[in-house]
Short mmCIF file of C-alpha atoms and ligand atoms in Angstrom, two decimals:
data_model
loop_
_atom_site.label_atom_id
_atom_site.label_comp_id
_atom_site.label_asym_id
_atom_site.label_seq_id
_atom_site.Cartn_x
_atom_site.Cartn_y
_atom_site.Cartn_z
CA MET L 1 0.00 0.00 0.00
CA ARG L 2 1.21 3.52 -0.76
CA MET L 3 0.17 6.74 0.95
CA TYR L 4 0.28 8.44 -2.45
CA ASP L 5 -2.56 6.28 -3.74
CA ILE L 6 -4.67 6.89 -0.64
CA ILE L 7 -4.31 10.66 -1.04
CA GLU L 8 -5.15 10.42 -4.74
CA LYS L 9 -8.23 8.30 -4.04
CA LYS L 10 -9.66 10.73 -1.51
CA ARG L 11 -8.72 13.71 -3.70
CA ASP L 12 -10.86 12.16 -6.44
CA GLY L 13 -13.80 11.78 -4.09
CA LEU L 14 -13.63 7.99 -3.74
CA THR L 15 -14.29 5.98 -0.59
CA LEU L 16 -11.34 4.69 1.46
CA SER L 17 -11.30 1.09 2.65
CA GLU L 18 -10.74 0.03 6.25
CA GLU L 19 -7.23 -1.21 5.34
CA GLU L 20 -6.32 2.13 3.77
CA ILE L 21 -7.56 4.07 6.78
CA ARG L 22 -5.71 1.78 9.21
CA TYR L 23 -2.56 2.01 7.10
CA PHE L 24 -2.39 5.80 7.29
CA ILE L 25 -3.38 6.07 10.97
CA GLN L 26 -0.84 3.43 12.02
CA GLY L 27 1.89 4.79 9.76
CA TYR L 28 1.38 8.33 10.96
CA THR L 29 1.32 7.31 14.64
CA GLU L 30 4.55 5.33 14.24
CA GLY L 31 6.22 8.08 12.23
CA SER L 32 6.67 6.16 8.97
CA ILE L 33 4.31 8.48 7.07
CA PRO L 34 5.41 12.12 7.01
CA ASP L 35 3.42 15.22 7.97
CA TYR L 36 3.25 16.49 4.40
CA GLN L 37 1.42 13.44 3.11
CA VAL L 38 -1.02 13.38 6.02
CA SER L 39 -1.57 17.13 5.53
CA ALA L 40 -2.57 16.50 1.93
CA LEU L 41 -4.93 13.69 2.93
CA LEU L 42 -6.52 15.84 5.66
CA MET L 43 -7.15 18.57 3.10
CA ALA L 44 -8.70 16.03 0.74
CA ILE L 45 -10.96 14.82 3.58
CA TYR L 46 -11.79 18.45 4.35
CA PHE L 47 -13.11 18.92 0.81
CA GLU L 48 -14.47 15.47 -0.03
CA GLY L 49 -15.77 14.41 3.39
CA MET L 50 -16.20 10.82 4.54
CA ASN L 51 -19.20 8.54 4.57
CA GLN L 52 -20.43 6.94 7.80
CA THR L 53 -18.58 3.68 7.18
CA GLU L 54 -15.26 5.49 6.60
CA LEU L 55 -15.92 7.56 9.72
CA ALA L 56 -16.40 4.48 11.86
CA TYR L 57 -13.18 2.91 10.46
CA LEU L 58 -11.27 6.14 11.09
CA THR L 59 -12.55 6.37 14.66
CA LYS L 60 -11.72 2.72 15.41
CA ALA L 61 -8.25 3.06 13.91
CA MET L 62 -7.60 6.09 16.12
CA VAL L 63 -8.86 4.21 19.22
CA ASP L 64 -6.50 1.31 18.35
CA SER L 65 -3.52 3.67 17.92
CA GLY L 66 -3.00 3.69 21.70
CA ASP L 67 -4.15 2.36 25.05
CA THR L 68 -7.79 1.89 25.93
CA ILE L 69 -9.27 1.93 29.41
CA ASP L 70 -11.09 -1.13 30.65
CA LEU L 71 -13.91 -0.18 32.99
CA SER L 72 -15.55 -3.60 33.00
CA ALA L 73 -14.82 -4.01 36.73
CA ILE L 74 -17.31 -1.22 37.38
CA ASP L 75 -20.88 -2.45 37.80
CA GLY L 76 -23.45 -1.13 35.37
CA ILE L 77 -23.43 0.76 32.09
CA LYS L 78 -20.85 3.54 32.12
CA VAL L 79 -22.20 6.66 30.45
CA ASP L 80 -19.84 9.51 29.64
CA LYS L 81 -20.73 13.06 28.68
CA HIS L 82 -18.83 15.33 26.34
CA SER L 83 -19.31 19.00 25.59
CA THR L 84 -17.93 20.52 22.41
CA GLY L 85 -16.96 23.52 24.49
CA GLY L 86 -18.58 26.66 25.70
CA VAL L 87 -18.05 29.60 28.02
CA GLY L 88 -18.87 29.17 31.69
CA ASP L 89 -19.81 25.53 31.14
CA THR L 90 -19.89 23.89 34.56
CA THR L 91 -22.13 20.98 33.66
CA THR L 92 -19.68 18.12 34.39
CA LEU L 93 -19.19 19.24 37.96
CA ILE L 94 -22.94 19.16 38.49
CA LEU L 95 -23.86 16.15 36.34
CA ALA L 96 -21.35 13.72 37.83
CA PRO L 97 -22.76 13.78 41.39
CA LEU L 98 -26.30 14.43 40.16
CA VAL L 99 -26.66 11.29 38.04
CA ALA L 100 -24.58 9.29 40.56
CA SER L 101 -27.16 10.26 43.20
CA ILE L 102 -29.69 8.02 41.46
CA GLY L 103 -27.25 5.16 40.96
CA VAL L 104 -25.70 5.81 37.54
CA PRO L 105 -21.96 5.03 37.66
CA VAL L 106 -19.78 7.99 36.65
CA ALA L 107 -16.16 7.03 35.99
CA LYS L 108 -14.67 10.27 34.79
CA MET L 109 -11.22 10.69 33.36
CA SER L 110 -10.20 14.29 33.14
CA GLY L 111 -7.32 16.26 31.71
CA ARG L 112 -6.16 19.84 31.87
CA GLY L 113 -7.42 21.81 28.95
CA LEU L 114 -6.43 24.98 27.25
CA GLY L 115 -9.17 27.56 27.06
CA HIS L 116 -10.98 30.45 28.63
CA THR L 117 -11.06 28.75 32.00
CA GLY L 118 -9.48 25.57 33.24
CA GLY L 119 -11.11 22.18 32.77
CA THR L 120 -13.12 20.17 35.26
CA LEU L 121 -9.88 19.11 36.91
CA ASP L 122 -8.73 22.65 37.58
CA LYS L 123 -12.13 23.54 38.94
CA LEU L 124 -12.08 20.58 41.31
CA GLU L 125 -8.66 21.63 42.54
CA ALA L 126 -10.26 24.82 43.85
CA ILE L 127 -11.49 22.50 46.64
CA PRO L 128 -8.68 22.31 49.22
CA GLY L 129 -7.16 18.82 49.44
CA PHE L 130 -8.98 17.34 46.46
CA HIS L 131 -6.72 15.20 44.31
CA ILE L 132 -7.09 13.04 41.26
CA GLU L 133 -3.85 11.12 41.62
CA ILE L 134 -5.48 7.85 42.59
CA SER L 135 -4.62 4.36 41.41
CA ARG L 136 -6.73 2.57 38.83
CA ASP L 137 -7.89 0.09 41.49
CA GLU L 138 -8.88 2.82 43.91
CA PHE L 139 -10.74 4.60 41.11
CA ILE L 140 -12.79 1.50 40.31
CA GLU L 141 -13.43 0.82 43.97
CA LEU L 142 -14.64 4.40 44.51
CA VAL L 143 -17.01 4.30 41.54
CA ASN L 144 -18.45 1.01 42.72
CA ARG L 145 -18.90 2.41 46.25
CA ASN L 146 -19.99 6.03 45.66
CA LYS L 147 -21.00 5.82 41.97
CA VAL L 148 -18.66 8.69 41.14
CA ALA L 149 -14.92 9.35 40.96
CA VAL L 150 -12.52 11.36 38.82
CA ILE L 151 -9.05 10.23 37.82
CA GLY L 152 -6.33 12.15 35.99
CA GLN L 153 -5.54 11.12 32.46
CA THR L 154 -3.38 8.01 32.46
CA GLY L 155 -2.04 5.88 29.67
CA ASN L 156 -1.34 6.83 26.10
CA LEU L 157 -4.87 7.33 24.78
CA THR L 158 -5.45 8.03 21.05
CA PRO L 159 -1.93 9.19 20.13
CA ALA L 160 -3.12 9.37 16.51
CA ASP L 161 -5.62 12.03 17.49
CA LYS L 162 -2.96 14.07 19.30
CA LYS L 163 -0.70 14.09 16.22
CA ILE L 164 -3.50 14.70 13.75
CA TYR L 165 -5.05 17.46 15.87
CA SER L 166 -1.73 19.34 16.00
CA LEU L 167 -1.35 18.97 12.26
CA ARG L 168 -4.92 20.15 11.61
CA ASP L 169 -4.19 23.21 13.70
CA VAL L 170 -1.48 24.37 11.28
CA THR L 171 -3.05 23.18 8.01
CA ALA L 172 -6.47 24.90 8.24
CA THR L 173 -8.26 21.55 8.57
CA VAL L 174 -9.65 21.83 12.10
CA ASN L 175 -13.10 22.80 10.92
CA SER L 176 -14.07 19.55 9.22
CA ILE L 177 -17.04 17.58 10.49
CA PRO L 178 -15.61 14.08 9.86
CA LEU L 179 -12.32 15.06 11.50
CA ILE L 180 -13.98 16.65 14.54
CA ALA L 181 -16.45 13.78 14.94
CA SER L 182 -13.79 11.05 14.80
CA SER L 183 -11.49 13.03 17.10
CA ILE L 184 -14.10 13.42 19.83
CA MET L 185 -15.59 9.93 19.54
CA SER L 186 -12.21 8.16 19.50
CA LYS L 187 -11.27 9.76 22.83
CA LYS L 188 -14.61 8.85 24.46
CA ILE L 189 -14.41 5.24 23.23
CA ALA L 190 -10.78 4.84 24.32
CA ALA L 191 -11.74 6.13 27.78
CA GLY L 192 -13.98 3.10 28.21
CA SER L 193 -17.51 4.46 28.06
CA ASP L 194 -20.36 2.15 27.06
CA ALA L 195 -22.67 5.01 26.14
CA ILE L 196 -22.14 8.68 25.37
CA VAL L 197 -24.22 11.83 25.79
CA LEU L 198 -22.91 14.68 23.64
CA ASP L 199 -23.61 18.32 24.34
CA VAL L 200 -23.06 19.97 20.98
CA LYS L 201 -22.96 23.72 21.43
CA THR L 202 -24.15 26.16 18.84
CA GLY L 203 -24.16 29.93 18.57
CA GLN L 204 -21.85 32.90 18.83
CA GLY L 205 -19.68 31.40 21.59
CA ALA L 206 -19.40 27.93 20.03
CA PHE L 207 -17.32 26.19 17.40
CA MET L 208 -20.46 25.55 15.35
CA LYS L 209 -22.10 28.93 14.78
CA GLN L 210 -25.20 27.61 12.99
CA VAL L 211 -27.70 25.12 14.39
CA SER L 212 -27.56 23.24 11.07
CA GLU L 213 -23.77 22.74 11.39
CA ALA L 214 -24.15 21.57 14.98
CA GLU L 215 -26.78 19.09 13.86
CA GLU L 216 -24.55 17.79 11.11
CA LEU L 217 -21.71 17.23 13.59
CA ALA L 218 -24.13 15.59 16.04
CA LYS L 219 -25.44 13.23 13.37
CA ALA L 220 -21.91 12.21 12.40
CA MET L 221 -21.03 11.40 16.02
CA VAL L 222 -24.29 9.54 16.69
CA ALA L 223 -23.65 7.48 13.53
CA ILE L 224 -20.14 6.61 14.76
CA GLY L 225 -21.66 5.55 18.08
CA LYS L 226 -24.11 3.31 16.31
CA LYS L 227 -21.41 1.62 14.22
CA THR L 228 -19.16 1.07 17.24
CA SER L 229 -21.93 -0.27 19.52
CA ARG L 230 -21.87 2.74 21.85
CA LYS L 231 -25.34 4.12 22.41
CA THR L 232 -24.95 7.80 21.65
CA ILE L 233 -27.31 10.74 21.87
CA ALA L 234 -26.62 14.40 21.17
CA VAL L 235 -28.25 17.47 22.67
CA ILE L 236 -27.86 20.63 20.60
CA SER L 237 -27.65 23.45 23.15
CA ASP L 238 -27.35 27.19 22.88
CA MET L 239 -24.09 29.09 23.35
CA ASN L 240 -25.13 32.60 22.39
CA GLN L 241 -24.40 33.63 25.98
CA PRO L 242 -22.37 32.05 28.80
CA LEU L 243 -24.05 29.24 30.65
CA GLY L 244 -25.18 30.43 34.09
CA TYR L 245 -23.63 33.66 35.36
CA ALA L 246 -20.10 32.72 36.45
CA VAL L 247 -17.06 32.39 34.19
CA GLY L 248 -13.94 31.41 36.14
CA ASN L 249 -12.80 28.37 38.10
CA ALA L 250 -13.72 28.86 41.78
CA LEU L 251 -16.62 31.07 40.65
CA GLU L 252 -18.00 28.19 38.60
CA VAL L 253 -17.49 25.75 41.48
CA LYS L 254 -19.65 28.02 43.62
CA GLU L 255 -22.26 28.13 40.87
CA ALA L 256 -22.16 24.33 40.61
CA ILE L 257 -22.65 23.99 44.37
CA GLU L 258 -25.67 26.29 44.23
CA THR L 259 -27.09 24.28 41.34
CA LEU L 260 -26.60 21.02 43.26
CA GLN L 261 -28.61 22.61 46.07
CA GLY L 262 -31.45 23.43 43.69
CA LYS L 263 -30.58 27.15 43.72
CA GLY L 264 -28.68 27.39 40.47
CA PRO L 265 -29.22 29.54 37.39
CA LYS L 266 -32.22 28.47 35.33
CA ASP L 267 -30.35 27.71 32.09
CA LEU L 268 -27.54 25.76 33.75
CA THR L 269 -30.04 23.75 35.79
CA GLU L 270 -32.23 23.01 32.77
CA LEU L 271 -29.28 21.89 30.65
CA CYS L 272 -28.01 19.61 33.43
CA LEU L 273 -31.47 18.06 33.83
CA THR L 274 -31.72 17.47 30.07
CA LEU L 275 -28.24 15.98 29.68
CA GLY L 276 -28.63 14.09 32.95
CA SER L 277 -31.95 12.50 32.01
CA HIS L 278 -30.42 11.17 28.78
CA MET L 279 -27.45 9.78 30.74
CA VAL L 280 -29.84 8.04 33.13
CA VAL L 281 -31.87 6.53 30.28
CA LEU L 282 -28.75 5.29 28.44
CA SER L 283 -27.51 3.73 31.68
CA GLY L 284 -30.76 1.77 31.92
CA VAL L 285 -31.34 2.84 35.54
CA ILE L 286 -34.65 4.50 34.55
CA GLU L 287 -36.28 3.73 31.21
CA ASN L 288 -38.36 6.80 30.65
CA GLU L 289 -36.76 10.21 30.07
CA ALA L 290 -39.47 12.31 31.72
CA GLU L 291 -39.34 10.08 34.77
CA ALA L 292 -35.55 10.33 34.88
CA LYS L 293 -35.73 14.11 34.69
CA ALA L 294 -38.29 14.31 37.49
CA LYS L 295 -36.12 12.08 39.69
CA LEU L 296 -33.02 14.19 39.02
CA GLU L 297 -34.92 17.36 39.80
CA GLU L 298 -36.13 15.80 43.03
CA ASN L 299 -32.54 15.03 44.02
CA LEU L 300 -31.48 18.64 43.43
CA HIS L 301 -34.08 19.73 45.97
CA ASN L 302 -34.01 16.96 48.58
CA GLY L 303 -30.26 17.25 49.25
CA LYS L 304 -29.25 13.91 47.68
CA ALA L 305 -27.29 15.38 44.78
CA PHE L 306 -25.48 17.74 47.13
CA GLU L 307 -24.71 14.94 49.60
CA THR L 308 -23.32 12.81 46.76
CA PHE L 309 -21.10 15.74 45.77
CA LYS L 310 -19.70 16.00 49.31
CA LEU L 311 -19.17 12.25 49.51
CA PHE L 312 -17.27 12.40 46.21
CA LEU L 313 -15.07 15.29 47.43
CA GLU L 314 -14.23 13.58 50.72
CA ALA L 315 -13.44 10.26 49.05
CA GLN L 316 -10.70 12.02 47.09
CA GLY L 317 -9.25 14.04 49.96
CA GLY L 318 -11.28 17.19 49.45
CA ASN L 319 -12.53 19.37 52.27
CA ALA L 320 -16.29 18.93 51.85
CA GLU L 321 -16.98 21.75 54.33
CA VAL L 322 -16.15 24.09 51.48
CA ALA L 323 -19.35 22.94 49.80
CA ASP L 324 -21.31 24.31 52.78
CA LYS L 325 -19.14 27.42 52.99
CA PRO L 326 -18.20 28.39 49.43
CA GLU L 327 -16.66 31.63 50.77
CA ARG L 328 -13.70 29.38 51.63
CA LEU L 329 -12.98 28.83 47.97
CA PRO L 330 -10.11 30.88 46.53
CA GLN L 331 -11.21 34.53 46.48
CA ALA L 332 -9.89 37.34 44.30
CA LYS L 333 -8.52 40.43 46.06
CA TYR L 334 -10.73 42.83 44.14
CA LYS L 335 -14.37 42.56 43.12
CA ILE L 336 -15.16 45.42 40.81
CA ASP L 337 -18.65 46.13 39.46
CA ILE L 338 -19.03 47.49 35.97
CA PRO L 339 -22.19 49.58 35.71
CA ALA L 340 -24.49 49.84 32.70
CA LYS L 341 -24.05 53.04 30.70
CA LYS L 342 -27.67 53.10 29.58
CA SER L 343 -31.04 51.58 30.40
CA GLY L 344 -32.67 49.02 28.13
CA THR L 345 -32.68 45.28 27.47
CA VAL L 346 -29.61 43.08 27.02
CA ALA L 347 -29.77 42.15 23.34
CA LYS L 348 -26.49 40.40 22.63
CA ILE L 349 -23.48 39.03 24.51
CA ILE L 350 -20.29 38.42 22.57
CA THR L 351 -19.69 35.18 24.38
CA ASP L 352 -16.25 34.25 23.11
CA ASP L 353 -14.94 37.71 24.05
CA ILE L 354 -16.30 37.24 27.58
CA GLY L 355 -14.24 34.04 27.62
CA THR L 356 -11.18 35.91 26.40
CA ILE L 357 -11.58 38.50 29.17
CA ALA L 358 -11.71 35.68 31.76
CA MET L 359 -8.54 34.24 30.24
CA THR L 360 -6.83 37.66 30.31
CA LEU L 361 -7.66 37.89 34.01
CA GLY L 362 -5.79 34.60 34.48
CA ALA L 363 -8.66 32.07 34.61
CA GLY L 364 -7.43 30.04 31.62
CA ARG L 365 -4.28 28.73 29.98
CA GLN L 366 -2.92 29.87 26.65
CA THR L 367 -0.16 27.27 26.70
CA LYS L 368 0.08 24.01 28.64
CA GLU L 369 2.73 25.51 30.93
CA ASP L 370 0.63 28.48 32.05
CA GLU L 371 -0.44 28.63 35.69
CA ILE L 372 -4.05 29.50 36.22
CA ASP L 373 -5.53 31.70 38.89
CA LEU L 374 -8.47 29.78 40.35
CA ALA L 375 -10.00 32.85 42.02
CA VAL L 376 -10.45 35.22 39.10
CA GLY L 377 -13.18 35.59 36.50
CA ILE L 378 -16.36 37.37 35.56
CA VAL L 379 -19.81 37.17 37.07
CA LEU L 380 -22.59 38.40 34.81
CA HIS L 381 -25.60 40.03 36.40
CA LYS L 382 -27.69 40.21 33.26
CA LYS L 383 -28.44 37.78 30.46
CA ILE L 384 -30.09 38.23 27.08
CA GLY L 385 -33.65 39.52 27.46
CA ASP L 386 -33.07 40.98 30.96
CA SER L 387 -33.87 44.64 31.47
CA VAL L 388 -31.17 46.83 32.94
CA LYS L 389 -31.15 50.35 34.42
CA VAL L 390 -28.33 52.82 33.90
CA GLY L 391 -25.79 52.49 36.74
CA GLU L 392 -26.85 48.94 37.67
CA PRO L 393 -23.95 46.46 37.67
CA LEU L 394 -23.73 44.57 34.37
CA VAL L 395 -20.90 42.32 35.52
CA THR L 396 -18.51 41.98 38.46
CA ILE L 397 -14.84 41.43 37.64
CA HIS L 398 -13.02 39.21 40.15
CA THR L 399 -9.37 40.12 39.80
CA ASN L 400 -6.07 40.13 41.63
CA ASN L 401 -4.94 43.17 39.69
CA GLN L 402 -6.69 46.36 40.70
CA ASP L 403 -6.07 48.07 37.38
CA ILE L 404 -8.86 46.99 35.03
CA SER L 405 -8.67 50.00 32.72
CA ALA L 406 -7.85 47.78 29.74
CA ILE L 407 -10.66 45.33 30.55
CA LYS L 408 -13.51 47.76 31.17
CA PRO L 409 -13.95 48.98 27.57
CA LYS L 410 -13.86 45.36 26.39
CA VAL L 411 -16.73 44.48 28.72
CA TYR L 412 -18.82 47.29 27.27
CA GLU L 413 -18.08 46.04 23.75
CA CYS L 414 -19.24 42.53 24.74
CA ILE L 415 -22.67 43.38 26.11
CA MET L 416 -25.13 45.17 23.86
CA ILE L 417 -28.10 46.98 25.32
CA SER L 418 -31.08 47.74 23.11
CA ASP L 419 -34.14 49.94 23.48
CA ASP L 420 -36.31 47.15 22.06
CA GLN L 421 -37.77 44.07 23.71
CA VAL L 422 -35.55 41.02 23.21
CA THR L 423 -36.53 37.36 23.41
CA PRO L 424 -33.92 35.18 25.14
CA PRO L 425 -32.46 32.41 22.93
CA GLN L 426 -33.95 28.94 23.14
CA LEU L 427 -31.67 26.74 25.32
CA ILE L 428 -32.20 23.31 23.71
CA HIS L 429 -32.36 23.42 19.93
CA ASN L 430 -32.66 19.76 19.13
CA ILE L 431 -31.95 16.20 20.26
CA ILE L 432 -30.28 13.78 17.82
CA SER L 433 -30.53 10.09 18.59
N1 URA E 1 -12.50 18.84 19.98
C1 URA E 1 -11.84 17.69 19.74
O1 URA E 1 -11.58 16.91 20.63
N2 URA E 1 -11.45 17.43 18.49
C2 URA E 1 -11.71 18.26 17.46
O2 URA E 1 -11.34 17.96 16.36
C3 URA E 1 -12.39 19.46 17.73
C4 URA E 1 -12.79 19.72 19.00
CA1 CA E 2 -21.28 29.33 34.47
#
């Protein structure tokens, strides 16, 4: 087999065989096929796409490029959740204890991401003492006992994806549905999940700006799930404004705690109940989605979800008292309100710029080596459709640097106030199953 022929075939719009796909994934992972040939193939895939059969072969080849996690020692169907990425997205922190509180096993593997804020791991480390350096055996034992545990990324999972993702980044081939779908699904499958709930974000602050693009990505991933015997369902959710009010690590932990106590923001709560009910149904613990949702909602209000969260923190060395006293979470030195310059209705929030402001404050990493400041971030006071009076705080900046003169004008540019009535965006656009 020659890489040249594989490139030519895809360039001409033909379908690649399983052997051809395996050949290039293996060869690229081992280093016997050079970057320039894989770059050309990626560009051909970008233009010609892949059918569902090719997609499943590509995903499986990427899974087989490295280690896979065996979670079979954990009782029950392991359901994982993945979000394509948004601003202020705290759902994992809430969903893990929430669905565990009704008996769904959550065996979460988590890494440190780049982005506007840290990942779930960074957020959890805002809890004093909490650690994810536990052995594989301890991890399994904890999930079997408490139904929820988080472990740091171990093993060499999907090395093909790591190499291909870096190459896509510099060859203008990131934005390709087959490449995104196989990248995400290969990582979920390698991490050992039996079933997958995908939260595909759409809107100004998301990768997929249009609902139709998000649906196309969702359909590709659900099809991969079907062909690899992983029950998969995708929720298309709105990212035209940050989820909840808080954007920042400790700030989002506090928001998650409030949500687990049934006092969270409406949109964040609703999204967690929707994603959670699909996780519960896929796990087989409750058959009917409406029933699952009602049960989850009950556990937000009767203290069970919150108790499960505390149990989970303590089991991994965390000081669970912090959950009762969130003022003990890392606090920024300065909390500076930014007042509205005019009265009206919030019409638009430039969500990705809000994320960039949080990152500038120190909440996120630009490179893997960056240290993040768990305390800093932005708390919104108004969301789209809310009325606001001149002088009322629009946002509060949590910062360790008193000088926010460079940040203030950016905040005003991010939040548009209109004289007209504005309807808030719909939160759930579609469900693909
Ligand atoms: N997230 C991923 O994991 N992979 C992609 O290709 C895009 C987003
Ligand atoms: Ca939030």
